[in-house]
Structure formats: C-alpha cells, structure tokens
Amino acid sequence: MNHNPNIRHVGPPVERAGKVQPISPAVIADDRLVFVAGQVPMRNGLPAGDDIASQTHYTIDLIEGILQRAGCTLDDVVKTTVWLVNAGDYPGFNDAYAQRFPAATAPARSTVISGLIAPVLVEIEAIALRRPG
Amino acid sequence: MNHNPNIRHVGPPVERAGKVQPISPAVIADDRLVFVAGQVPMRNGLPAGDDIASQTHYTIDLIEGILQRAGCTLDDVVKTTVWLVNAGDYPGFNDAYAQRFPAATAPARSTVISGLIAPVLVEIEAIALRRPG
Amino acid sequence: MNHNPNIRHVGPPVERAGKVQPISPAVIADDRLVFVAGQVPMRNGLPAGDDIASQTHYTIDLIEGILQRAGCTLDDVVKTTVWLVNAGDYPGFNDAYAQRFPAATAPARSTVISGLIAPVLVEIEAIALRRPG
C-alpha cells in the first residue's frame, strides 16, 4: 500500500454481523479536520431506544466517543448532516440535539428526510476541527 | 465552555417560530473553510416563491448573504449539496443555479431527491474557501 | 471575474445531452482538500450496467479518474457519501465498494436511501486529501 502520511484512520474498524466493514469511524486529514462516518443508534444489532429522543442521544453519544478517540469533543464540531426517516420526528430530534449542541456554538447543519439502511429513525455525520498542538 | 479558538460561528442565530435553533448559519474552520448550513427558501415562515426557479434563486441569495458575513462570495464556493423534492424540478433548478454558478468556475455538486422539513422544493448547503489574509 | 487564487477546478466540464453543466468534476481547496462531485454510473447517456455491483464499480472508476486528474488516488479519500435507490442493494453495493476501499484504510462513509436524478441505482461523492509536495 502507498499510504498517505497525512491521513489517519480512527478505529476500531466498524463491524456488522461479525464482519469488518469498509468504513472507518473517522478519518483525520492533515491532523486538523476530522470526518466522522454517519452514525446510527444501533446497539448489539438492535435499535438503541424506541423514540427519536433516545435514538438521537445515543447517536450523538457514538459521535462523542469517536471524536474523543480523534482528540476532539462535541465543542469542536463545525458541521453535521442529519437524515431523519420521519418528518414528524423533527421537533423531538431537534430538542434532543439542542441539549448536546448549544445554539450559541452550534455547528452548521443540514437536515433532510431520507430512508436509512438500519431500522432506525436517525443518522448523523459530523466534521470537527482538532485544536492546534 | 471550552471554546475551540480556531472555530468561528457566523450569526445571527437561526430562529424558527420565534425560537433560537441549534444551528449556526455558517462555521469557519481555521479561518479558511466555511461550512454553510443547508438553506431553504423560507421567508417569514412561508415559502419564498411558488416555483423551483424563484425558490432556487432565493436559496442562493441566502447562501450569498451568509457567505458575505463570513468574508466570502459565491465565487469562493468549492462544493454544494442539493436536495430536490421532485425529480421533475431538476431542469428548472439547474437553469437557475447555472445563472449563479457559471460552469467554468462551478463548485463540485451532488444533487439527490429527498424529503425536506420545510414545505419547499429545494435545500442547498455549501462549503467555501476564504481567501488568504 | 474575481477568481479565488486558492481554488482550482478540475475538468473537463460536465456535459449532459451535449450541454455544459454548472458542475466541476472536482474542486481543490488550498491545494489540499479535493471535493469530488457526486458521480453516477452513466455512460453515453445510459446506465453502465444493470446491477448494483457493476454500477458501483463504474461509479468508483469515475471517481478514480477524477482523483487522478487532481493528483490523487483512491487511497487518498477521507470521506464518501453514498446514496442508494434501493435498500436491498446494500449488500451488493457494500461488497463491490469493499473491493475498492479496503477496510484497514477505508474512508469515513455515510450511506442513505434516496431518489436520484439519473436512472441509476447509486451515486457516490468523495473528499480526498492531496499529498504534500
């Protein structure tokens, strides 16, 4: 392999049904920008919670854990993209999300309605910026 | 708060129904990359125009205004993502978009069909690059 | 035009039905980040292959060609976004994708179900990081 020395892959590898997936949880470019893969609220192969509030919190918990392994926190997130299965879940999603991303320092965000691969209500991806030094 | 000194949030805060939302209109990373939140053609709580052409222009007007507050213009946009509600709106969308982003210097773009939260036909997000010093 | 000296557009211009489109195949920011426009498996106006495996490979071939013109390879990709028309195509898509992006160095990825403009089964966009020098 001819590895790009300015790219760092954050593990552990994503597994589904016991099989390693071609997805890194996050990739760091130039030690600065952190691209976090779209996260869904699945735990041990099952949805983590029945409602949009618990699924949103669990998804952001996953992002927070990945960011930590990349040397960041939720405060360092600059952009999120959110896919909701049901438009009616928007208010509940937004309330839970606001508890984790306060308005004053919130990321830029796009939220659309979409189908998902996993049997869940929400998927969220994030881009963060590492701090210098 | 433990604020990342290399992140700048571009205001004013997004409000909907009189309530501040957990969304920054744009976030600037390292004084270079500008992430503009997905914009929709809503004006005073109502769609800004009935057809895809007027809604596309209004959405790009919003992006242009946010970019200006971030020290950029439409010429500085490197990437857009476009969500259309109706595939049949693509030609009208594309014609309006081409008036604002000339082909010779157009951003990279992805355009897909999706549901939206607001009762509009189009949502557009953008990434721009600020000019040095 | 007031061109941003830190932005480079990678050609050739996208054409559809003989008409130049307002889309650059890729845009390079600061000679570092490469934003590749969403690619679909269309060849001479027709879908390139009938099944998800061949369409996925063809789409990644297109991305590989664009990256080459931007001075990169698939090894330099840090993030992909994938839109599938049918959730049932996910396993076939994922197998083909894994042949091109080995798990150990895979990009971060988000995969959702969405409608597309072209009559194909998959669209993929990518962000890559150029190597220094």
Short mmCIF file of C-alpha atoms in Angstrom, two decimals:
data_model
loop_
_atom_site.label_atom_id
_atom_site.label_comp_id
_atom_site.label_asym_id
_atom_site.label_seq_id
_atom_site.Cartn_x
_atom_site.Cartn_y
_atom_site.Cartn_z
CA MET A 1 0.00 0.00 0.00
CA ASN A 2 1.02 3.52 -0.73
CA HIS A 3 -0.34 5.19 2.39
CA ASN A 4 -0.93 8.94 2.52
CA PRO A 5 1.13 10.09 5.52
CA ASN A 6 -1.26 12.96 6.19
CA ILE A 7 -4.29 10.74 6.70
CA ARG A 8 -5.01 8.99 9.99
CA HIS A 9 -7.77 6.40 10.38
CA VAL A 10 -9.53 6.29 13.73
CA GLY A 11 -10.59 2.79 14.82
CA PRO A 12 -11.76 0.37 15.82
CA PRO A 13 -12.97 -0.98 12.47
CA VAL A 14 -16.75 -0.97 12.05
CA GLU A 15 -18.23 -4.48 12.39
CA ARG A 16 -21.71 -5.61 11.44
CA ALA A 17 -22.93 -9.16 11.89
CA GLY A 18 -19.38 -10.08 12.88
CA LYS A 19 -17.92 -8.84 9.59
CA VAL A 20 -15.46 -5.95 9.29
CA GLN A 21 -16.95 -3.19 7.15
CA PRO A 22 -15.14 -0.90 4.67
CA ILE A 23 -15.85 2.09 6.88
CA SER A 24 -13.55 3.96 9.25
CA PRO A 25 -15.43 5.53 12.18
CA ALA A 26 -13.43 8.69 11.49
CA VAL A 27 -10.60 9.87 9.29
CA ILE A 28 -8.31 12.78 10.18
CA ALA A 29 -6.91 14.94 7.39
CA ASP A 30 -3.67 16.83 7.99
CA ASP A 31 -4.13 16.36 11.73
CA ARG A 32 -6.85 19.04 11.54
CA LEU A 33 -10.19 18.09 10.01
CA VAL A 34 -11.97 15.05 11.42
CA PHE A 35 -14.58 13.37 9.21
CA VAL A 36 -16.89 11.19 11.32
CA ALA A 37 -18.83 8.48 9.44
CA GLY A 38 -22.62 8.59 9.60
CA GLN A 39 -23.68 7.08 12.92
CA VAL A 40 -26.91 5.23 13.62
CA PRO A 41 -28.38 4.29 17.00
CA MET A 42 -27.76 0.54 16.79
CA ARG A 43 -26.53 -1.42 19.85
CA ASN A 44 -25.70 -5.11 19.57
CA GLY A 45 -27.65 -5.32 16.34
CA LEU A 46 -30.80 -3.67 17.68
CA PRO A 47 -32.13 -0.10 17.74
CA ALA A 48 -30.99 1.71 20.90
CA GLY A 49 -34.32 3.04 22.13
CA ASP A 50 -37.79 3.29 20.64
CA ASP A 51 -38.23 7.03 20.27
CA ILE A 52 -36.45 9.78 18.44
CA ALA A 53 -35.15 11.44 21.64
CA SER A 54 -33.33 8.36 22.92
CA GLN A 55 -32.09 7.43 19.44
CA THR A 56 -30.76 10.96 18.88
CA HIS A 57 -28.93 10.98 22.21
CA TYR A 58 -27.43 7.55 21.55
CA THR A 59 -26.26 8.59 18.09
CA ILE A 60 -24.58 11.70 19.49
CA ASP A 61 -23.03 9.52 22.23
CA LEU A 62 -21.44 7.43 19.47
CA ILE A 63 -20.14 10.55 17.72
CA GLU A 64 -18.79 11.86 21.03
CA GLY A 65 -16.89 8.61 21.61
CA ILE A 66 -15.38 8.63 18.12
CA LEU A 67 -14.40 12.29 18.47
CA GLN A 68 -12.70 11.51 21.77
CA ARG A 69 -10.56 8.87 20.04
CA ALA A 70 -9.72 11.56 17.47
CA GLY A 71 -8.71 14.05 20.15
CA CYS A 72 -11.88 16.18 19.95
CA THR A 73 -15.12 16.90 21.75
CA LEU A 74 -18.60 17.90 20.57
CA ASP A 75 -17.47 21.53 21.01
CA ASP A 76 -15.12 21.02 18.06
CA VAL A 77 -17.84 20.02 15.58
CA VAL A 78 -18.21 22.50 12.71
CA LYS A 79 -20.81 20.74 10.54
CA THR A 80 -23.38 18.00 10.87
CA THR A 81 -25.67 16.33 8.35
CA VAL A 82 -28.81 14.70 9.70
CA TRP A 83 -31.09 12.22 7.97
CA LEU A 84 -34.48 11.63 9.59
CA VAL A 85 -36.82 8.86 8.42
CA ASN A 86 -39.96 10.71 9.51
CA ALA A 87 -40.51 14.46 9.18
CA GLY A 88 -42.79 14.23 12.23
CA ASP A 89 -39.77 13.34 14.36
CA TYR A 90 -38.14 16.72 13.68
CA PRO A 91 -39.27 18.54 16.86
CA GLY A 92 -38.23 15.66 19.13
CA PHE A 93 -34.95 15.28 17.30
CA ASN A 94 -34.25 18.99 17.48
CA ASP A 95 -34.91 19.20 21.22
CA ALA A 96 -32.55 16.32 21.98
CA TYR A 97 -29.90 17.69 19.58
CA ALA A 98 -30.09 21.15 21.20
CA GLN A 99 -29.21 19.60 24.56
CA ARG A 100 -25.93 18.38 23.08
CA PHE A 101 -25.13 21.27 20.73
CA PRO A 102 -26.00 24.60 22.44
CA ALA A 103 -27.26 27.23 19.99
CA ALA A 104 -24.50 29.76 20.71
CA THR A 105 -21.79 27.43 19.45
CA ALA A 106 -23.84 25.06 17.29
CA PRO A 107 -22.38 23.53 14.12
CA ALA A 108 -23.75 24.40 10.70
CA ARG A 109 -26.35 21.72 9.98
CA SER A 110 -28.43 20.26 7.17
CA THR A 111 -31.43 18.06 7.98
CA VAL A 112 -33.36 16.12 5.37
CA ILE A 113 -35.84 13.24 5.18
CA SER A 114 -34.43 10.02 3.86
CA GLY A 115 -34.53 6.26 4.06
CA LEU A 116 -31.80 4.53 6.08
CA ILE A 117 -30.12 1.14 5.87
CA ALA A 118 -30.50 0.31 9.56
CA PRO A 119 -34.00 0.03 11.14
CA VAL A 120 -33.65 3.32 13.00
CA LEU A 121 -35.11 6.83 12.90
CA VAL A 122 -31.99 8.95 12.52
CA GLU A 123 -28.45 9.03 11.13
CA ILE A 124 -25.94 11.81 11.86
CA GLU A 125 -22.49 12.52 10.42
CA ALA A 126 -20.09 15.22 11.61
CA ILE A 127 -16.99 17.18 10.67
CA ALA A 128 -14.83 18.51 13.50
CA LEU A 129 -11.71 20.62 13.78
CA ARG A 130 -8.86 19.49 16.03
CA ARG A 131 -7.17 22.07 18.21
CA PRO A 132 -3.60 23.03 17.46
CA GLY A 133 -0.78 21.38 19.38
CA MET B 1 -17.39 26.43 27.84
CA ASN B 2 -14.12 25.23 26.46
CA HIS B 3 -14.22 27.02 23.14
CA ASN B 4 -12.03 25.93 20.21
CA PRO B 5 -10.09 29.09 19.29
CA ASN B 6 -9.86 28.02 15.64
CA ILE B 7 -13.62 27.86 15.13
CA ARG B 8 -15.71 30.94 14.38
CA HIS B 9 -19.52 30.88 14.33
CA VAL B 10 -21.21 33.17 11.84
CA GLY B 11 -24.52 34.63 13.08
CA PRO B 12 -27.14 35.69 13.56
CA PRO B 13 -28.56 32.59 15.27
CA VAL B 14 -31.19 30.75 13.24
CA GLU B 15 -34.72 31.38 14.58
CA ARG B 16 -37.88 29.47 13.73
CA ALA B 17 -41.26 30.31 15.18
CA GLY B 18 -39.50 32.82 17.44
CA LYS B 19 -37.24 30.17 18.94
CA VAL B 20 -33.45 30.10 18.59
CA GLN B 21 -32.34 26.90 16.83
CA PRO B 22 -29.20 24.82 17.48
CA ILE B 23 -27.87 25.75 14.04
CA SER B 24 -25.19 28.25 13.06
CA PRO B 25 -25.75 29.72 9.60
CA ALA B 26 -22.07 29.07 8.96
CA VAL B 27 -18.99 27.91 10.84
CA ILE B 28 -15.45 28.84 9.82
CA ALA B 29 -12.64 26.36 10.46
CA ASP B 30 -9.08 27.68 10.80
CA ASP B 31 -10.16 30.93 9.17
CA ARG B 32 -10.19 29.00 5.86
CA LEU B 33 -13.06 26.59 5.23
CA VAL B 34 -16.60 27.93 5.58
CA PHE B 35 -19.37 25.40 6.18
CA VAL B 36 -22.76 26.92 5.32
CA ALA B 37 -25.81 25.20 6.85
CA GLY B 38 -28.46 23.86 4.49
CA GLN B 39 -30.61 26.77 3.37
CA VAL B 40 -34.27 26.60 2.38
CA PRO B 41 -36.34 29.28 0.62
CA MET B 42 -38.48 30.29 3.59
CA ARG B 43 -39.31 33.97 4.23
CA ASN B 44 -41.27 34.99 7.33
CA GLY B 45 -42.44 31.42 7.79
CA LEU B 46 -43.67 30.96 4.23
CA PRO B 47 -42.13 29.61 1.02
CA ALA B 48 -40.41 32.39 -0.97
CA GLY B 49 -41.99 31.81 -4.36
CA ASP B 50 -44.11 29.09 -5.89
CA ASP B 51 -41.78 27.64 -8.48
CA ILE B 52 -38.39 26.00 -8.46
CA ALA B 53 -36.67 28.90 -10.25
CA SER B 54 -37.67 31.53 -7.70
CA GLN B 55 -37.05 29.18 -4.78
CA THR B 56 -33.59 28.29 -6.11
CA HIS B 57 -32.64 31.94 -6.55
CA TYR B 58 -33.90 32.83 -3.08
CA THR B 59 -31.95 29.94 -1.51
CA ILE B 60 -28.76 31.05 -3.24
CA ASP B 61 -29.47 34.62 -2.11
CA LEU B 62 -29.49 33.33 1.47
CA ILE B 63 -26.21 31.49 0.93
CA GLU B 64 -24.70 34.60 -0.65
CA GLY B 65 -25.70 36.68 2.38
CA ILE B 66 -24.22 34.19 4.84
CA LEU B 67 -21.01 33.94 2.80
CA GLN B 68 -20.71 37.72 2.83
CA ARG B 69 -20.84 37.70 6.64
CA ALA B 70 -18.10 35.05 6.51
CA GLY B 71 -15.95 37.19 4.21
CA CYS B 72 -16.68 35.23 1.02
CA THR B 73 -18.67 35.37 -2.20
CA LEU B 74 -20.32 32.73 -4.37
CA ASP B 75 -17.03 32.61 -6.34
CA ASP B 76 -15.40 31.03 -3.28
CA VAL B 77 -17.77 28.03 -3.09
CA VAL B 78 -15.98 24.72 -3.66
CA LYS B 79 -18.81 22.24 -3.03
CA THR B 80 -22.59 22.25 -2.85
CA THR B 81 -25.09 19.57 -1.93
CA VAL B 82 -28.61 19.97 -3.30
CA TRP B 83 -31.75 18.18 -2.19
CA LEU B 84 -34.75 18.45 -4.52
CA VAL B 85 -38.20 17.22 -3.50
CA ASN B 86 -39.28 16.48 -7.09
CA ALA B 87 -37.02 15.00 -9.78
CA GLY B 88 -39.13 16.88 -12.36
CA ASP B 89 -37.83 20.16 -10.93
CA TYR B 90 -34.26 19.34 -11.95
CA PRO B 91 -34.15 21.24 -15.28
CA GLY B 92 -35.67 24.39 -13.76
CA PHE B 93 -33.39 24.14 -10.74
CA ASN B 94 -30.33 23.60 -12.90
CA ASP B 95 -31.06 26.61 -15.14
CA ALA B 96 -31.47 28.94 -12.16
CA TYR B 97 -28.38 27.50 -10.44
CA ALA B 98 -26.29 27.96 -13.60
CA GLN B 99 -27.10 31.68 -13.57
CA ARG B 100 -25.47 31.95 -10.17
CA PHE B 101 -22.62 29.46 -10.56
CA PRO B 102 -21.11 29.76 -14.07
CA ALA B 103 -19.91 26.43 -15.47
CA ALA B 104 -16.27 27.48 -15.86
CA THR B 105 -15.83 28.02 -12.13
CA ALA B 106 -18.70 25.93 -10.77
CA PRO B 107 -18.38 24.08 -7.45
CA ALA B 108 -18.37 20.30 -7.28
CA ARG B 109 -22.01 19.35 -6.69
CA SER B 110 -24.19 16.44 -5.66
CA THR B 111 -27.94 16.57 -6.32
CA VAL B 112 -30.37 14.00 -4.96
CA ILE B 113 -34.12 13.61 -4.41
CA SER B 114 -35.21 13.82 -0.81
CA GLY B 115 -37.93 14.92 1.55
CA LEU B 116 -37.41 18.21 3.39
CA ILE B 117 -38.55 19.54 6.75
CA ALA B 118 -39.81 22.89 5.41
CA PRO B 119 -42.65 22.98 2.84
CA VAL B 120 -40.32 23.93 -0.01
CA LEU B 121 -38.91 22.36 -3.18
CA VAL B 122 -35.18 22.70 -2.60
CA GLU B 123 -32.44 22.82 0.06
CA ILE B 124 -28.82 23.73 -0.65
CA GLU B 125 -25.71 23.61 1.55
CA ALA B 126 -22.28 24.90 0.61
CA ILE B 127 -18.60 24.76 1.54
CA ALA B 128 -16.45 27.77 0.64
CA LEU B 129 -12.79 28.70 0.94
CA ARG B 130 -11.81 32.09 2.34
CA ARG B 131 -9.04 34.00 0.64
CA PRO B 132 -5.80 34.45 2.47
CA GLY B 133 -5.36 37.48 4.71
CA MET C 1 -14.28 37.50 -12.66
CA ASN C 2 -12.68 37.80 -9.28
CA HIS C 3 -11.15 34.36 -9.05
CA ASN C 4 -10.02 32.89 -5.74
CA PRO C 5 -6.35 32.01 -6.29
CA ASN C 6 -6.54 29.15 -3.79
CA ILE C 7 -9.26 27.28 -5.66
CA ARG C 8 -8.52 25.00 -8.60
CA HIS C 9 -11.26 23.49 -10.78
CA VAL C 10 -10.61 20.04 -12.20
CA GLY C 11 -12.07 19.49 -15.66
CA PRO C 12 -13.24 18.60 -18.14
CA PRO C 13 -16.59 20.37 -17.67
CA VAL C 14 -19.52 18.02 -17.06
CA GLU C 15 -21.74 17.67 -20.15
CA ARG C 16 -25.21 16.18 -20.34
CA ALA C 17 -27.20 15.94 -23.56
CA GLY C 18 -24.45 17.97 -25.21
CA LYS C 19 -24.85 20.87 -22.79
CA VAL C 20 -22.15 22.04 -20.38
CA GLN C 21 -23.39 21.74 -16.79
CA PRO C 22 -22.67 24.07 -13.85
CA ILE C 23 -20.72 21.32 -12.12
CA SER C 24 -16.97 20.84 -11.79
CA PRO C 25 -15.97 17.18 -11.53
CA ALA C 26 -13.74 18.21 -8.63
CA VAL C 27 -12.57 21.36 -6.89
CA ILE C 28 -9.30 21.61 -4.98
CA ALA C 29 -9.09 23.91 -1.95
CA ASP C 30 -5.69 25.25 -0.90
CA ASP C 31 -4.01 22.56 -2.98
CA ARG C 32 -5.01 20.12 -0.22
CA LEU C 33 -8.65 19.06 0.00
CA VAL C 34 -10.28 17.66 -3.14
CA PHE C 35 -14.07 17.75 -3.33
CA VAL C 36 -15.33 15.28 -5.95
CA ALA C 37 -18.85 15.89 -7.29
CA GLY C 38 -21.42 13.12 -6.87
CA GLN C 39 -20.80 10.55 -9.59
CA VAL C 40 -23.40 8.29 -11.17
CA PRO C 41 -22.82 5.24 -13.38
CA MET C 42 -23.96 6.78 -16.68
CA ARG C 43 -22.06 6.08 -19.92
CA ASN C 44 -23.07 7.78 -23.17
CA GLY C 45 -26.42 8.66 -21.67
CA LEU C 46 -27.25 5.16 -20.46
CA PRO C 47 -26.75 3.27 -17.18
CA ALA C 48 -23.39 1.48 -17.13
CA GLY C 49 -24.51 -2.00 -16.15
CA ASP C 50 -27.74 -3.48 -14.87
CA ASP C 51 -26.83 -4.50 -11.35
CA ILE C 52 -25.55 -2.75 -8.27
CA ALA C 53 -22.12 -4.40 -8.40
CA SER C 54 -21.27 -3.21 -11.91
CA GLN C 55 -22.80 0.22 -11.29
CA THR C 56 -20.81 0.62 -8.07
CA HIS C 57 -17.54 -0.34 -9.74
CA TYR C 58 -18.20 2.01 -12.66
CA THR C 59 -19.00 4.89 -10.28
CA ILE C 60 -15.78 4.32 -8.36
CA ASP C 61 -13.91 4.12 -11.70
CA LEU C 62 -15.23 7.62 -12.47
CA ILE C 63 -14.12 8.88 -9.06
CA GLU C 64 -10.71 7.28 -9.55
CA GLY C 65 -10.30 9.04 -12.90
CA ILE C 66 -11.25 12.42 -11.47
CA LEU C 67 -8.93 11.93 -8.50
CA GLN C 68 -6.09 11.10 -10.87
CA ARG C 69 -6.61 14.42 -12.66
CA ALA C 70 -6.50 16.06 -9.21
CA GLY C 71 -3.23 14.31 -8.34
CA CYS C 72 -4.76 11.71 -6.01
CA THR C 73 -5.72 8.05 -5.83
CA LEU C 74 -8.49 6.16 -4.04
CA ASP C 75 -6.02 5.74 -1.14
CA ASP C 76 -6.30 9.47 -0.50
CA VAL C 77 -10.07 9.50 0.03
CA VAL C 78 -11.06 10.53 3.56
CA LYS C 79 -14.86 10.65 3.27
CA THR C 80 -17.55 9.32 0.97
CA THR C 81 -21.29 9.86 0.88
CA VAL C 82 -23.37 7.18 -0.82
CA TRP C 83 -26.96 7.40 -1.98
CA LEU C 84 -28.65 4.12 -2.87
CA VAL C 85 -32.07 3.98 -4.54
CA ASN C 86 -32.94 0.58 -3.04
CA ALA C 87 -32.08 -0.55 0.49
CA GLY C 88 -31.99 -4.11 -0.84
CA ASP C 89 -28.94 -3.20 -2.92
CA TYR C 90 -26.87 -2.50 0.19
CA PRO C 91 -25.10 -5.88 0.49
CA GLY C 92 -24.15 -5.94 -3.20
CA PHE C 93 -23.04 -2.33 -3.07
CA ASN C 94 -21.00 -2.91 0.07
CA ASP C 95 -19.18 -5.95 -1.37
CA ALA C 96 -18.19 -4.06 -4.53
CA TYR C 97 -17.18 -0.97 -2.52
CA ALA C 98 -15.03 -3.09 -0.16
CA GLN C 99 -13.03 -4.33 -3.15
CA ARG C 100 -12.02 -0.75 -3.91
CA PHE C 101 -11.71 0.64 -0.40
CA PRO C 102 -10.03 -1.95 1.88
CA ALA C 103 -11.35 -1.87 5.45
CA ALA C 104 -8.00 -1.07 7.06
CA THR C 105 -7.72 2.27 5.28
CA ALA C 106 -11.36 2.90 4.37
CA PRO C 107 -12.78 6.42 4.29
CA ALA C 108 -15.42 7.54 6.75
CA ARG C 109 -18.73 6.90 4.98
CA SER C 110 -22.42 7.72 5.20
CA THR C 111 -24.93 5.65 3.21
CA VAL C 112 -28.59 6.57 2.90
CA ILE C 113 -31.58 5.70 0.70
CA SER C 114 -32.62 8.41 -1.69
CA GLY C 115 -34.04 9.17 -5.10
CA LEU C 116 -31.58 10.14 -7.84
CA ILE C 117 -31.83 12.32 -10.94
CA ALA C 118 -30.25 9.78 -13.30
CA PRO C 119 -31.91 6.37 -13.87
CA VAL C 120 -29.28 4.52 -11.84
CA LEU C 121 -29.03 2.67 -8.55
CA VAL C 122 -26.20 4.55 -6.83
CA GLU C 123 -24.48 7.93 -6.51
CA ILE C 124 -21.19 8.47 -4.67
CA GLU C 125 -19.32 11.66 -3.77
CA ALA C 126 -15.87 11.83 -2.19
CA ILE C 127 -13.46 14.11 -0.35
CA ALA C 128 -9.74 13.38 -0.69
CA LEU C 129 -6.53 14.83 0.70
CA ARG C 130 -3.63 15.57 -1.64
CA ARG C 131 -0.15 14.64 -0.53
CA PRO C 132 2.32 17.39 0.24
CA GLY C 133 4.81 18.42 -2.41
#
